[in-house]
Amino acid sequence: MRKRRIAPFRIAQIVSTVLLNAYILAYLQNKILYQGFFKHIPEPVLNCYGGPLAVFACPLGSMQQMIGMKTVPWLVIGVFVVIGAFVGRAACAWMCPFGLWQDLLYKVKAGSRAGAKRWVAVGVIGGIGILGIALLVTFLHVVWWRPLVYGWVPFMALVLFVMLRGKLDIPQYLHVGGFVAGVGLGAFVWLKYGAGFGVVAGVAGMVAIGLLGRWYGAIVAALAGFLLARFGPDFAVGPLSGATLGIVLAAVSAGLVLVLDVFAGLRLPSTFLKYGFFVLVAGVASYLTVEPWFCKLCPQGTLGAGIPLVLWDPVNALRGLVGWLYWVKVGILLLVVAAAIAIKRPFCRLVCPIGAIYGVFNKVSLLRLRLESAKCTRCGLCRKVCPMNIEPLDEQNQLECIRCFECVWRCPKSGLRITV
């Protein structure tokens, strides 16, 4: 079969990215962002409302705002149901700008087979990072060594690791005990330090401890529990405080991990982590604080809105609002960038709540895939070309399939078919 120069879904991705971010008048008229009629219409994919070029509203941001107002987001639900019922998770492949960025990053050569190309990539990435530092120094008047030491150096260390190690994949399992311990530690931080620190700690905990799980997860949970209780402002739980509270919290955190992960062996596919983001971050945290917490941490929002707006700052006020949470957002974006070089669509597979919603419809949507078993030779090409790194032969309409149809069009024996 003759190889195409570019996949059909890639063309649609590019066109969609341009159309969803087509408000160039924002820069020409020196406006912060478009606020006309179309901003009341939620688009079907993740694309930050606050981006100066954004034309439509992000459905996840709109949903969180309505949840915070204690109102049912009927319009957003309707968009999700209609899109999901007809095409399942296809919008993630054909329309999502952040999916496009991850796909392009994965094309960066890494590993020993890449040869000299990987070092060229390191040089280019490092140069872009230095340019970013120069912009921060120029526009935000940041002391140059801080972004260099705290941002560029750890980021480039991750990039170098990927270049040496080569392409990877996401962890196979989400360990229930580690996930619960991470969320619990986040709740403790919320009570001790406030909602903002609590949400960030909970996200870090449920990802790191949830994916580690078992013995490593128990060690990390115990250490985190002790340090969080021991240091910082005075805080007591009944008669417990200080070192005593730290020891108890460490024991409880590690005990949860050991009991649920090691002894009970409770675990889920790691891709279920995004349902935790959907329920806890986009749902519970937004409901309790009346703030869109997923938006506050979203790397797509940082890329499309946070960085451009702060550097541009047409009202000469946004740069003064930069605080610790902004740098957390930038750090999350850098982590996703490094991960996307090594792993196929890590954000889509582990984090994105919109993908979690659409994935549920894959089993029942009108647009479906079907395997022609008699034609299949199990050559493995379908998994190789899949941007989500799933195995279409096991289940054609699984939760993670984004309906890009590369497996269909690239199959040499036409063993997979699109059906309605």
XYZ file of N, CA and C in Angstrom, residues 155-380:
678
model
N 13.584 20.524 33.291
C 12.907 20.162 32.049
C 13.880 19.506 31.074
N 15.041 20.092 30.904
C 16.029 19.519 29.994
C 16.553 18.179 30.515
N 16.583 18.009 31.833
C 16.965 16.706 32.392
C 15.958 15.634 31.973
N 14.677 15.981 32.006
C 13.641 15.050 31.554
C 13.789 14.754 30.064
N 14.045 15.804 29.280
C 14.205 15.628 27.838
C 15.406 14.731 27.541
N 16.511 14.940 28.236
C 17.703 14.108 28.040
C 17.429 12.654 28.410
N 16.671 12.450 29.492
C 16.300 11.091 29.878
C 15.509 10.407 28.766
N 14.548 11.140 28.210
C 13.737 10.584 27.119
C 14.605 10.281 25.905
N 15.515 11.182 25.571
C 16.363 10.973 24.405
C 17.266 9.758 24.565
N 17.723 9.523 25.774
C 18.583 8.361 26.024
C 17.772 7.074 26.137
N 16.617 7.163 26.792
C 15.808 5.967 27.056
C 14.987 5.540 25.843
N 14.534 6.516 25.045
C 13.697 6.195 23.894
C 12.219 6.265 24.231
N 11.392 5.862 23.285
C 9.942 5.938 23.449
C 9.463 5.005 24.561
N 8.440 5.487 25.303
C 7.912 4.750 26.444
C 6.398 4.608 26.288
N 5.757 4.092 27.316
C 4.305 4.044 27.354
C 3.847 4.384 28.764
N 2.579 4.698 28.915
C 2.048 5.029 30.233
C 2.062 3.788 31.122
N 2.089 3.963 32.461
C 1.970 2.798 33.355
C 0.695 2.026 33.056
N 0.750 0.738 33.306
C -0.391 -0.102 32.937
C -1.564 0.049 33.890
N -1.274 0.277 35.190
C -2.347 0.246 36.183
C -2.404 1.519 37.022
N -3.604 1.841 37.477
C -3.849 2.831 38.508
C -4.166 2.058 39.783
N -3.324 2.204 40.796
C -3.508 1.461 42.047
C -4.477 2.223 42.949
N -5.535 1.548 43.360
C -6.623 2.201 44.094
C -6.136 2.772 45.422
N -5.329 2.014 46.157
C -4.833 2.492 47.444
C -4.004 3.749 47.303
N -3.105 3.769 46.322
C -2.293 4.947 46.092
C -3.138 6.143 45.682
N -4.138 5.900 44.847
C -5.029 6.974 44.422
C -5.776 7.560 45.621
N -6.335 6.701 46.458
C -7.082 7.171 47.632
C -6.163 7.912 48.595
N -4.951 7.389 48.800
C -3.994 8.064 49.683
C -3.627 9.438 49.134
N -3.420 9.535 47.830
C -3.092 10.821 47.219
C -4.200 11.836 47.385
N -5.442 11.402 47.169
C -6.584 12.298 47.350
C -6.715 12.705 48.816
N -6.498 11.748 49.729
C -6.573 12.045 51.156
C -5.532 13.059 51.595
N -4.313 12.920 51.096
C -3.269 13.891 51.424
C -3.618 15.263 50.864
N -4.229 15.293 49.675
C -4.681 16.564 49.120
C -5.734 17.218 49.995
N -6.653 16.413 50.536
C -7.680 16.946 51.431
C -7.053 17.513 52.709
N -6.016 16.842 53.206
C -5.322 17.341 54.394
C -4.659 18.685 54.109
N -3.994 18.786 52.963
C -3.359 20.046 52.586
C -4.405 21.140 52.423
N -5.553 20.801 51.869
C -6.664 21.753 51.711
C -7.025 22.342 53.086
N -7.180 21.489 54.086
C -7.554 21.951 55.418
C -6.455 22.790 56.060
N -5.205 22.430 55.807
C -4.091 23.092 56.481
C -3.638 24.359 55.771
N -3.595 24.329 54.457
C -3.023 25.436 53.702
C -4.032 26.207 52.862
N -5.200 25.627 52.585
C -6.177 26.283 51.743
C -6.491 25.480 50.492
N -7.558 25.890 49.792
C -8.066 25.116 48.654
C -7.059 25.006 47.522
N -6.387 26.109 47.187
C -5.462 26.084 46.062
C -4.348 25.076 46.238
N -3.672 25.149 47.360
C -2.603 24.190 47.634
C -3.150 22.771 47.740
N -4.374 22.645 48.269
C -4.971 21.321 48.420
C -5.261 20.655 47.092
N -5.802 21.413 46.137
C -6.095 20.843 44.814
C -4.798 20.427 44.125
N -3.785 21.287 44.169
C -2.509 20.964 43.528
C -1.885 19.729 44.170
N -1.907 19.663 45.506
C -1.348 18.504 46.192
C -2.138 17.239 45.888
N -3.472 17.366 45.830
C -4.297 16.199 45.517
C -4.034 15.670 44.121
N -3.884 16.594 43.150
C -3.580 16.182 41.771
C -2.236 15.467 41.724
N -1.216 16.068 42.353
C 0.107 15.439 42.366
C 0.066 14.086 43.053
N -0.677 13.996 44.146
C -0.737 12.750 44.895
C -1.455 11.638 44.169
N -2.623 11.946 43.600
C -3.374 10.869 42.943
C -2.683 10.399 41.678
N -1.887 11.271 41.025
C -1.133 10.845 39.849
C 0.092 10.047 40.268
N 0.946 10.644 41.115
C 2.214 10.013 41.471
C 2.016 8.748 42.294
N 1.273 8.857 43.387
C 1.096 7.699 44.267
C 0.159 6.686 43.629
N -0.845 7.167 42.896
C -1.785 6.254 42.249
C -1.122 5.396 41.189
N -0.203 5.980 40.418
C 0.464 5.213 39.375
C 1.606 4.364 39.924
N 2.244 4.826 41.003
C 3.292 4.014 41.630
C 2.680 2.824 42.355
N 1.803 3.118 43.334
C 1.129 2.069 44.084
C 2.079 1.128 44.809
N 1.517 0.144 45.452
C 2.265 -0.922 46.124
C 3.371 -0.358 47.022
N 4.540 -0.995 47.035
C 5.570 -0.646 48.018
C 6.140 0.744 47.774
N 6.448 1.059 46.531
C 6.964 2.398 46.234
C 5.944 3.460 46.593
N 4.691 3.210 46.278
C 3.635 4.151 46.610
C 3.495 4.333 48.113
N 3.648 3.241 48.872
C 3.558 3.327 50.334
C 4.674 4.188 50.903
N 5.874 4.038 50.351
C 7.011 4.838 50.832
C 6.780 6.321 50.546
N 6.358 6.634 49.325
C 6.110 8.029 48.959
C 4.969 8.612 49.782
N 3.903 7.843 49.987
C 2.757 8.316 50.771
C 3.155 8.586 52.216
N 3.954 7.689 52.791
C 4.383 7.877 54.177
C 5.261 9.113 54.321
N 6.210 9.280 53.420
C 7.099 10.435 53.481
C 6.330 11.732 53.286
N 5.426 11.751 52.302
C 4.628 12.951 52.048
C 3.732 13.273 53.239
N 3.100 12.258 53.810
C 2.217 12.479 54.950
C 2.943 13.074 56.133
N 4.137 12.561 56.434
C 4.894 13.075 57.571
C 5.335 14.516 57.338
N 5.877 14.807 56.158
C 6.380 16.152 55.877
C 5.259 17.183 55.841
N 4.112 16.814 55.263
C 2.998 17.752 55.180
C 2.444 18.100 56.550
N 2.440 17.127 57.453
C 1.921 17.375 58.796
C 2.936 18.080 59.681
N 4.202 17.763 59.473
C 5.255 18.267 60.382
C 5.622 19.712 60.122
N 5.654 20.108 58.853
C 6.141 21.439 58.515
C 4.995 22.339 58.072
N 5.260 23.645 58.083
C 4.239 24.607 57.726
C 3.540 25.158 58.951
N 2.393 25.808 58.770
C 1.670 26.393 59.906
C 1.189 25.326 60.885
N 1.037 25.740 62.136
C 0.556 24.810 63.164
C -0.830 24.292 62.801
N -1.011 22.996 62.987
C -2.290 22.380 62.636
C -2.486 21.159 63.520
N -3.689 20.984 64.017
C -3.975 19.869 64.917
C -5.233 19.151 64.469
N -5.220 17.841 64.657
C -6.402 17.012 64.448
C -6.713 16.376 65.791
N -7.679 16.955 66.503
C -7.945 16.504 67.861
C -6.722 16.753 68.732
N -6.246 15.731 69.437
C -5.065 15.908 70.295
C -3.738 15.781 69.544
N -3.795 15.485 68.265
C -2.580 15.225 67.497
C -2.093 16.484 66.786
N -0.790 16.717 66.855
C -0.191 17.838 66.144
C 1.304 17.578 65.998
N 1.964 18.386 65.184
C 3.408 18.291 65.042
C 3.889 16.936 64.568
N 4.978 16.463 65.183
C 5.593 15.199 64.792
C 4.653 14.017 65.017
N 3.847 14.095 66.078
C 2.911 13.003 66.360
C 1.885 12.867 65.249
N 1.335 14.005 64.814
C 0.371 13.978 63.715
C 1.046 13.485 62.436
N 2.305 13.883 62.232
C 3.031 13.435 61.046
C 3.205 11.936 61.014
N 3.542 11.353 62.148
C 3.729 9.901 62.211
C 2.409 9.172 61.952
N 1.332 9.683 62.555
C 0.025 9.055 62.365
C -0.413 9.158 60.906
N -0.236 10.369 60.310
C -0.650 10.556 58.924
C 0.188 9.686 57.993
N 1.482 9.549 58.285
C 2.346 8.690 57.479
C 1.903 7.240 57.567
N 1.559 6.796 58.770
C 1.133 5.407 58.961
C -0.194 5.136 58.255
N -1.124 6.085 58.359
C -2.431 5.896 57.718
C -2.281 5.882 56.193
N -1.484 6.808 55.663
C -1.305 6.888 54.214
C -0.650 5.620 53.671
N 0.447 5.217 54.311
C 1.125 3.999 53.866
C 0.250 2.774 54.074
N -0.515 2.760 55.186
C -1.389 1.621 55.446
C -2.459 1.455 54.386
N -3.038 2.568 53.928
C -4.037 2.506 52.855
C -3.448 1.866 51.598
N -2.244 2.310 51.250
C -1.610 1.780 50.047
C -1.321 0.293 50.200
N -0.766 -0.101 51.332
C -0.406 -1.505 51.531
C -1.632 -2.404 51.563
N -2.672 -1.979 52.280
C -3.859 -2.823 52.411
C -4.582 -2.976 51.073
N -4.809 -1.849 50.384
C -5.599 -1.901 49.156
C -4.796 -2.370 47.947
N -3.512 -2.014 47.897
C -2.716 -2.346 46.714
C -1.952 -3.654 46.851
N -1.271 -3.831 47.979
C -0.428 -5.018 48.138
C -1.250 -6.239 48.528
N -2.076 -6.102 49.535
C -2.806 -7.260 50.054
C -4.110 -7.531 49.293
N -4.883 -6.481 49.012
C -6.141 -6.684 48.280
C -5.922 -6.678 46.772
N -4.843 -6.066 46.315
C -4.539 -6.040 44.887
C -5.551 -5.280 44.050
N -6.131 -4.213 44.615
C -7.136 -3.438 43.883
C -6.453 -2.506 42.888
N -6.797 -2.624 41.638
C -6.208 -1.765 40.625
C -7.152 -1.666 39.426
N -6.977 -0.590 38.678
C -7.765 -0.322 37.482
C -6.804 0.000 36.343
N -7.274 -0.029 35.097
C -6.421 0.465 34.020
C -6.010 1.906 34.303
N -4.768 2.250 34.025
C -4.278 3.589 34.344
C -5.081 4.680 33.645
N -5.686 4.351 32.517
C -6.477 5.345 31.781
C -7.719 5.790 32.553
N -8.082 5.064 33.603
C -9.214 5.469 34.431
C -8.870 6.678 35.301
N -7.598 7.067 35.336
C -7.198 8.227 36.124
C -7.943 9.479 35.686
N -8.233 9.599 34.399
C -8.910 10.813 33.915
C -10.322 10.945 34.470
N -10.933 9.839 34.885
C -12.242 9.950 35.523
C -12.107 10.558 36.916
N -10.943 10.356 37.556
C -10.674 11.033 38.817
C -10.561 12.539 38.614
N -9.893 12.946 37.533
C -9.806 14.368 37.222
C -11.187 14.939 36.938
N -11.996 14.190 36.212
C -13.334 14.666 35.865
C -14.204 14.846 37.114
N -14.231 13.842 37.969
C -15.122 13.881 39.133
C -14.592 14.809 40.224
N -13.298 14.658 40.567
C -12.763 15.356 41.733
C -12.300 16.779 41.434
N -11.571 16.970 40.344
C -11.012 18.296 40.054
C -12.037 19.174 39.343
N -12.578 18.668 38.218
C -13.552 19.458 37.466
C -14.917 19.492 38.144
N -15.211 18.495 38.989
C -16.517 18.422 39.630
C -16.528 18.889 41.069
N -15.988 18.079 41.981
C -16.082 18.359 43.420
C -15.373 19.658 43.797
N -14.131 19.830 43.334
C -13.382 21.046 43.689
C -14.067 22.299 43.163
N -14.601 22.241 41.948
C -15.305 23.400 41.391
C -16.589 23.691 42.147
N -17.282 22.653 42.567
C -18.529 22.820 43.321
C -18.267 23.464 44.685
N -17.207 23.013 45.351
C -16.936 23.498 46.706
C -16.343 24.901 46.731
N -15.575 25.258 45.727
C -14.862 26.536 45.749
C -15.434 27.584 44.797
N -16.378 27.192 43.934
C -16.946 28.080 42.916
C -15.832 28.600 41.994
N -14.862 27.770 41.728
C -13.767 28.122 40.833
C -13.482 26.954 39.890
N -13.159 27.229 38.620
C -12.899 26.157 37.645
C -11.483 25.586 37.812
N -11.324 24.643 38.715
C -9.976 24.230 39.090
C -9.247 23.461 38.001
N -9.956 22.740 37.175
C -9.237 22.081 36.087
C -8.661 23.127 35.134
N -9.414 24.185 34.876
C -8.922 25.266 34.017
C -7.688 25.920 34.619
N -7.661 26.060 35.933
C -6.539 26.710 36.587
C -5.241 25.918 36.444
N -5.349 24.609 36.181
C -4.166 23.765 36.063
C -3.944 23.238 34.650
N -4.893 23.473 33.759
C -4.881 22.855 32.431
C -3.681 23.312 31.591
N -2.853 22.401 31.098
C -1.703 22.797 30.269
C -2.114 23.405 28.933
N -3.271 22.998 28.400
C -3.743 23.608 27.158
C -4.077 25.077 27.394
N -4.660 25.370 28.558
C -4.952 26.754 28.900
C -3.688 27.579 29.071
N -2.654 26.959 29.632
C -1.372 27.648 29.778
C -0.782 27.980 28.419
N -0.841 27.011 27.509
C -0.275 27.198 26.170
C -1.076 28.197 25.351
N -2.410 28.087 25.409
C -3.255 28.914 24.553
C -3.635 30.251 25.142
N -3.591 30.363 26.487
C -4.051 31.601 27.119
C -3.044 32.175 28.106
N -2.605 31.377 29.059
C -1.765 31.889 30.142
C -0.487 32.551 29.657
N 0.278 31.861 28.833
C 1.552 32.410 28.352
C 1.345 33.567 27.379
N 0.508 33.418 26.323
C 0.325 34.541 25.390
C -0.222 35.804 26.053
N -1.187 35.663 26.948
C -1.799 36.833 27.564
C -0.816 37.583 28.459
N -0.037 36.839 29.226
C 0.900 37.492 30.138
C 2.029 38.180 29.374
N 2.517 37.564 28.315
C 3.581 38.180 27.524
C 3.073 39.395 26.748
N 1.850 39.303 26.242
C 1.262 40.386 25.448
C 0.744 41.513 26.346
N -0.121 41.143 27.298
C -0.676 42.039 28.320
C -1.139 43.384 27.754
N -2.194 43.395 26.938
C -2.644 44.655 26.327
C -3.206 45.658 27.323
N -3.617 45.209 28.512
C -4.198 46.128 29.494
C -3.200 46.532 30.572
N -1.948 46.056 30.442
C -0.884 46.392 31.402
C -1.273 46.080 32.843
N -1.948 44.954 33.028
C -2.366 44.560 34.379
C -2.177 43.076 34.636
N -2.107 42.267 33.574
C -2.080 40.820 33.748
C -0.768 40.328 34.361
N 0.331 40.979 34.030
C 1.613 40.516 34.555
C 1.696 40.670 36.065
N 0.997 41.649 36.581
C 0.987 41.839 38.027
C 0.208 40.772 38.771
N -0.597 39.988 38.044
C -1.399 38.939 38.672
C -0.674 37.599 38.740
N 0.515 37.539 38.140
C 1.248 36.272 38.115
C 1.664 35.894 39.531
N 1.296 34.670 39.935
C 1.651 34.172 41.266
C 2.133 32.736 41.198
N 2.127 32.085 42.343
C 2.672 30.724 42.421
C 1.910 29.752 41.543
N 0.582 29.932 41.438
C -0.214 28.997 40.656
C 0.132 29.081 39.168
N 0.485 30.267 38.706
C 0.879 30.426 37.299
C 2.111 29.583 37.001
N 3.079 29.600 37.904
C 4.302 28.824 37.676
C 4.043 27.332 37.797
N 3.081 26.944 38.626
C 2.672 25.534 38.687
C 2.105 25.111 37.333
N 1.257 25.986 36.742
C 0.678 25.694 35.424
C 1.764 25.530 34.370
N 2.749 26.417 34.388
C 3.843 26.325 33.428
C 4.626 25.032 33.640
N 4.847 24.663 34.908
C 5.543 23.416 35.206
C 4.789 22.197 34.705
N 3.467 22.209 34.857
C 2.645 21.108 34.358
C 2.744 21.018 32.841
N 2.718 22.167 32.168
C 2.853 22.179 30.707
C 4.192 21.587 30.279
N 5.271 21.965 30.939
C 6.591 21.435 30.598
C 6.652 19.928 30.833
N 6.015 19.463 31.902
C 5.979 18.031 32.176
C 5.225 17.288 31.077
N 4.105 17.849 30.624
C 3.333 17.227 29.549
C 4.128 17.232 28.241
N 4.845 18.313 27.974
C 5.662 18.385 26.760
C 6.707 17.280 26.756
N 7.437 17.127 27.873
C 8.452 16.079 27.957
C 7.821 14.695 27.834
N 6.665 14.506 28.490
C 5.985 13.210 28.427
C 5.498 12.910 27.015
N 5.017 13.938 26.294
C 4.476 13.725 24.950
C 5.559 13.362 23.943
N 6.798 13.753 24.207
C 7.899 13.337 23.340
C 8.132 11.835 23.469
N 7.928 11.314 24.671
C 8.206 9.895 24.937
C 6.996 8.996 24.772
N 5.787 9.526 25.007
C 4.581 8.706 25.111
C 3.508 9.241 24.179
N 2.790 8.367 23.531
C 1.682 8.784 22.669
C 0.548 9.381 23.506
N 0.245 10.629 23.256
C -0.884 11.338 23.872
C -1.052 11.063 25.369
N -0.072 11.381 26.196
C -0.216 11.084 27.627
C -1.346 11.861 28.293
N -1.538 13.125 27.898
C -2.600 13.925 28.495
C -3.967 13.362 28.141
N -4.164 12.994 26.881
C -5.454 12.450 26.438
C -5.779 11.139 27.151
N -4.771 10.328 27.380
C -4.999 8.992 27.926
C -5.136 8.972 29.442
N -4.450 9.898 30.132
C -4.433 9.855 31.590
C -5.222 10.972 32.264
N -5.422 12.098 31.604
C -5.894 13.284 32.306
C -7.206 13.852 31.770
N -7.378 13.953 30.475
C -8.437 14.785 29.893
C -9.860 14.340 30.269
N -10.612 15.172 30.998
C -11.988 14.819 31.348
C -12.912 14.729 30.137
N -12.647 15.536 29.099
C -13.498 15.473 27.911
C -13.338 14.122 27.228
N -12.118 13.628 27.159
C -11.899 12.286 26.626
C -12.595 11.231 27.461
N -12.620 11.440 28.777
C -13.316 10.497 29.660
C -14.807 10.451 29.348
N -15.392 11.620 29.086
C -16.828 11.689 28.790
C -17.139 11.009 27.460
N -16.406 11.383 26.422
C -16.671 10.810 25.101
C -16.385 9.313 25.060
N -15.384 8.868 25.807
C -15.030 7.455 25.786
C -16.183 6.553 26.190
N -17.012 7.038 27.109
C -18.162 6.245 27.560
C -19.108 5.943 26.408
N -19.181 6.839 25.417
C -20.106 6.672 24.299
C -19.571 5.721 23.224
N -18.292 5.376 23.276
C -17.722 4.541 22.219
C -18.448 3.209 22.052
N -18.961 2.687 23.145
C -19.640 1.383 23.094
C -20.995 1.443 22.395
N -21.590 2.642 22.347
C -22.964 2.733 21.847
C -23.132 3.720 20.695
N -22.074 4.411 20.288
C -22.202 5.443 19.252
C -22.563 4.821 17.899
N -23.117 5.647 17.017
C -23.487 5.168 15.693
C -22.249 4.821 14.860
N -21.218 5.619 14.968
C -19.974 5.368 14.238
C -19.151 4.333 14.997
N -18.814 3.227 14.328
C -18.158 2.131 15.024
C -17.097 1.479 14.138
N -16.274 0.655 14.758
C -15.295 -0.158 14.037
C -15.688 -1.619 14.128
N -15.341 -2.385 13.088
C -15.618 -3.826 13.104
C -14.424 -4.580 12.523
N -14.081 -5.673 13.159
C -12.952 -6.499 12.724
C -13.439 -7.621 11.825
N -12.790 -7.754 10.660
C -13.035 -8.889 9.769
C -11.990 -9.951 10.103
N -12.364 -10.857 11.005
C -11.392 -11.813 11.549
C -10.729 -12.661 10.468
N -11.463 -12.999 9.435
C -10.918 -13.868 8.392
C -9.795 -13.189 7.616
N -9.815 -11.860 7.559
C -8.799 -11.126 6.802
C -7.588 -10.744 7.650
N -7.752 -10.715 8.968
C -6.693 -10.229 9.860
C -5.547 -11.234 9.943
N -4.317 -10.740 9.740
C -3.127 -11.594 9.851
C -2.351 -11.321 11.131
N -2.876 -10.428 11.972
C -2.233 -10.039 13.238
C -0.791 -9.579 13.020
N -0.610 -8.699 12.063
C 0.720 -8.170 11.751
C 1.158 -7.101 12.745
N 0.212 -6.523 13.497
C 0.532 -5.516 14.506
C 0.622 -4.095 13.990
